[in-house]
Amino acid sequence: MTADPLTTVRGIAAPLLRADIDTDAIAPSRVRITSLGKSGYAEALFANWRFDARGREVPDFVLNQEPYRQACVLVTGPNFGCGSSRETAVWALRQSGFRVVIAPGFGAIFEANCFRNGLLPLTLPSREHRELVAEIFDTGSRPEVHADLQRCQVQAVHGPVHRFDVDRRGRRLLLDGLDAIGETLLLAGSIEAFRSRDRIARPWIHTAQAGRPQAAPTWQPEPQPEPQPKPV
């Protein structure tokens, strides 16, 4: 388990309505990360847009403004997360507090990385996406979104419900707070049952009690019958 299970998310939504935002824009490679693990990537999120050359905040960038500093939902344009397959783009979003990204479409590898790291890539058709954007940001009310993964629906605070489709396996990973390793461990019983059968079927590939692999049986040709003399 790598993240808090995601069932419902309710909070501030930030608008970043650009198309084709690639993973190098989300987590620029120029940002030096000193961590050897998955931590420390929040400072990289949209760093080329959030900060100037001296590392000072750019006031016009949306995530440097209130109330969007507290956003947990990002509403963006089509083909979000395209480009290279770097998983750090998802880590940067998660470590900055985001649990949901809403777009008309996502880069395929980025979308898969989202499911494995506790981030919901919520896809809406273009028309419904435009409607939701207007309901969140054009009404003068608090820019808040309620996303319900259990019911597969999303809505603005005072807006209508929009239903969305989501990858079945990815939905399960998010609801249970699992990554690919955690998902595999759910099959631990089946894996051990296979290993037990395999020890019997192929004992030479398993470690012997002395701690050394047993030698595989060598192939021997089947004995051939002695040729019989032909009758004269």
PDB file of N, CA and C in Angstrom, residues 18 26 39 46 49 58 74 76 105-106 115 134 147 160 164 173 176 180 184 188 198 205 222 228:
ATOM      1  N   ARG A  18      -4.470  24.547 -20.259  1.00  0.00           N
ATOM      2  CA  ARG A  18      -3.618  24.494 -21.436  1.00  0.00           C
ATOM      3  C   ARG A  18      -3.669  23.085 -22.023  1.00  0.00           C
ATOM      4  N   ILE A  26       5.512  19.438 -16.195  1.00  0.00           N
ATOM      5  CA  ILE A  26       4.983  19.093 -14.871  1.00  0.00           C
ATOM      6  C   ILE A  26       6.117  18.948 -13.865  1.00  0.00           C
ATOM      7  N   SER A  39      10.525  11.000  -2.347  1.00  0.00           N
ATOM      8  CA  SER A  39      10.167  12.244  -1.668  1.00  0.00           C
ATOM      9  C   SER A  39      10.934  13.429  -2.253  1.00  0.00           C
ATOM     10  N   PHE A  46       5.779  22.119 -11.863  1.00  0.00           N
ATOM     11  CA  PHE A  46       5.645  23.294 -12.738  1.00  0.00           C
ATOM     12  C   PHE A  46       6.695  24.366 -12.422  1.00  0.00           C
ATOM     13  N   TRP A  49       7.313  27.418 -14.562  1.00  0.00           N
ATOM     14  CA  TRP A  49       6.226  28.393 -14.591  1.00  0.00           C
ATOM     15  C   TRP A  49       6.002  29.049 -13.231  1.00  0.00           C
ATOM     16  N   VAL A  58       6.478  33.400  -9.384  1.00  0.00           N
ATOM     17  CA  VAL A  58       5.877  34.237 -10.430  1.00  0.00           C
ATOM     18  C   VAL A  58       4.447  34.529 -10.007  1.00  0.00           C
ATOM     19  N   LEU A  74      -6.774  19.484  -9.897  1.00  0.00           N
ATOM     20  CA  LEU A  74      -6.253  20.284 -11.001  1.00  0.00           C
ATOM     21  C   LEU A  74      -7.145  20.050 -12.216  1.00  0.00           C
ATOM     22  N   THR A  76      -7.422  20.767 -16.116  1.00  0.00           N
ATOM     23  CA  THR A  76      -6.493  21.132 -17.169  1.00  0.00           C
ATOM     24  C   THR A  76      -7.045  20.781 -18.542  1.00  0.00           C
ATOM     25  N   GLY A 105      -8.449  14.275 -21.715  1.00  0.00           N
ATOM     26  CA  GLY A 105      -7.627  13.116 -22.065  1.00  0.00           C
ATOM     27  C   GLY A 105      -6.235  13.250 -21.481  1.00  0.00           C
ATOM     28  N   PHE A 106      -5.532  12.117 -21.373  1.00  0.00           N
ATOM     29  CA  PHE A 106      -4.220  12.072 -20.751  1.00  0.00           C
ATOM     30  C   PHE A 106      -3.237  11.286 -21.617  1.00  0.00           C
ATOM     31  N   PHE A 115      -2.593   5.936 -11.585  1.00  0.00           N
ATOM     32  CA  PHE A 115      -3.303   4.891 -10.858  1.00  0.00           C
ATOM     33  C   PHE A 115      -2.400   4.197  -9.852  1.00  0.00           C
ATOM     34  N   ALA A 134     -16.959  25.771 -16.583  1.00  0.00           N
ATOM     35  CA  ALA A 134     -17.830  26.936 -16.371  1.00  0.00           C
ATOM     36  C   ALA A 134     -18.508  26.868 -15.013  1.00  0.00           C
ATOM     37  N   ALA A 147     -15.401  14.975  -6.154  1.00  0.00           N
ATOM     38  CA  ALA A 147     -15.216  13.803  -7.013  1.00  0.00           C
ATOM     39  C   ALA A 147     -15.445  12.551  -6.188  1.00  0.00           C
ATOM     40  N   PRO A 160     -24.484  20.440 -11.544  1.00  0.00           N
ATOM     41  CA  PRO A 160     -25.050  19.112 -11.776  1.00  0.00           C
ATOM     42  C   PRO A 160     -23.974  18.030 -11.713  1.00  0.00           C
ATOM     43  N   PHE A 164     -18.402   9.770 -15.005  1.00  0.00           N
ATOM     44  CA  PHE A 164     -17.187   9.514 -15.767  1.00  0.00           C
ATOM     45  C   PHE A 164     -16.862   8.019 -15.753  1.00  0.00           C
ATOM     46  N   LEU A 173      -7.042  -0.056  -7.717  1.00  0.00           N
ATOM     47  CA  LEU A 173      -5.803   0.358  -7.077  1.00  0.00           C
ATOM     48  C   LEU A 173      -6.022   1.597  -6.217  1.00  0.00           C
ATOM     49  N   ASP A 176      -8.258   0.922  -3.050  1.00  0.00           N
ATOM     50  CA  ASP A 176      -7.569   0.130  -2.021  1.00  0.00           C
ATOM     51  C   ASP A 176      -6.232   0.729  -1.602  1.00  0.00           C
ATOM     52  N   ALA A 180       1.501  -1.438  -7.850  1.00  0.00           N
ATOM     53  CA  ALA A 180       1.586  -2.722  -8.546  1.00  0.00           C
ATOM     54  C   ALA A 180       2.113  -3.827  -7.634  1.00  0.00           C
ATOM     55  N   THR A 184       0.151  -7.229  -6.431  1.00  0.00           N
ATOM     56  CA  THR A 184       0.712  -8.572  -6.585  1.00  0.00           C
ATOM     57  C   THR A 184       0.659  -9.342  -5.271  1.00  0.00           C
ATOM     58  N   ALA A 188      -0.577 -13.554  -2.929  1.00  0.00           N
ATOM     59  CA  ALA A 188       0.490 -14.293  -2.248  1.00  0.00           C
ATOM     60  C   ALA A 188       0.132 -15.762  -2.063  1.00  0.00           C
ATOM     61  N   ASP A 198       5.756 -26.337  -7.917  1.00  0.00           N
ATOM     62  CA  ASP A 198       6.946 -26.282  -8.752  1.00  0.00           C
ATOM     63  C   ASP A 198       8.131 -26.970  -8.082  1.00  0.00           C
ATOM     64  N   ILE A 205      15.651 -26.517  -9.714  1.00  0.00           N
ATOM     65  CA  ILE A 205      15.809 -25.059  -9.785  1.00  0.00           C
ATOM     66  C   ILE A 205      15.602 -24.388  -8.430  1.00  0.00           C
ATOM     67  N   GLU A 222      17.865 -42.125 -25.088  1.00  0.00           N
ATOM     68  CA  GLU A 222      17.189 -43.385 -24.800  1.00  0.00           C
ATOM     69  C   GLU A 222      17.992 -44.540 -25.389  1.00  0.00           C
ATOM     70  N   GLN A 228      19.856 -56.493 -35.126  1.00  0.00           N
ATOM     71  CA  GLN A 228      19.773 -57.931 -35.337  1.00  0.00           C
ATOM     72  C   GLN A 228      20.326 -58.306 -36.712  1.00  0.00           C
TER      73      GLN A 228
END
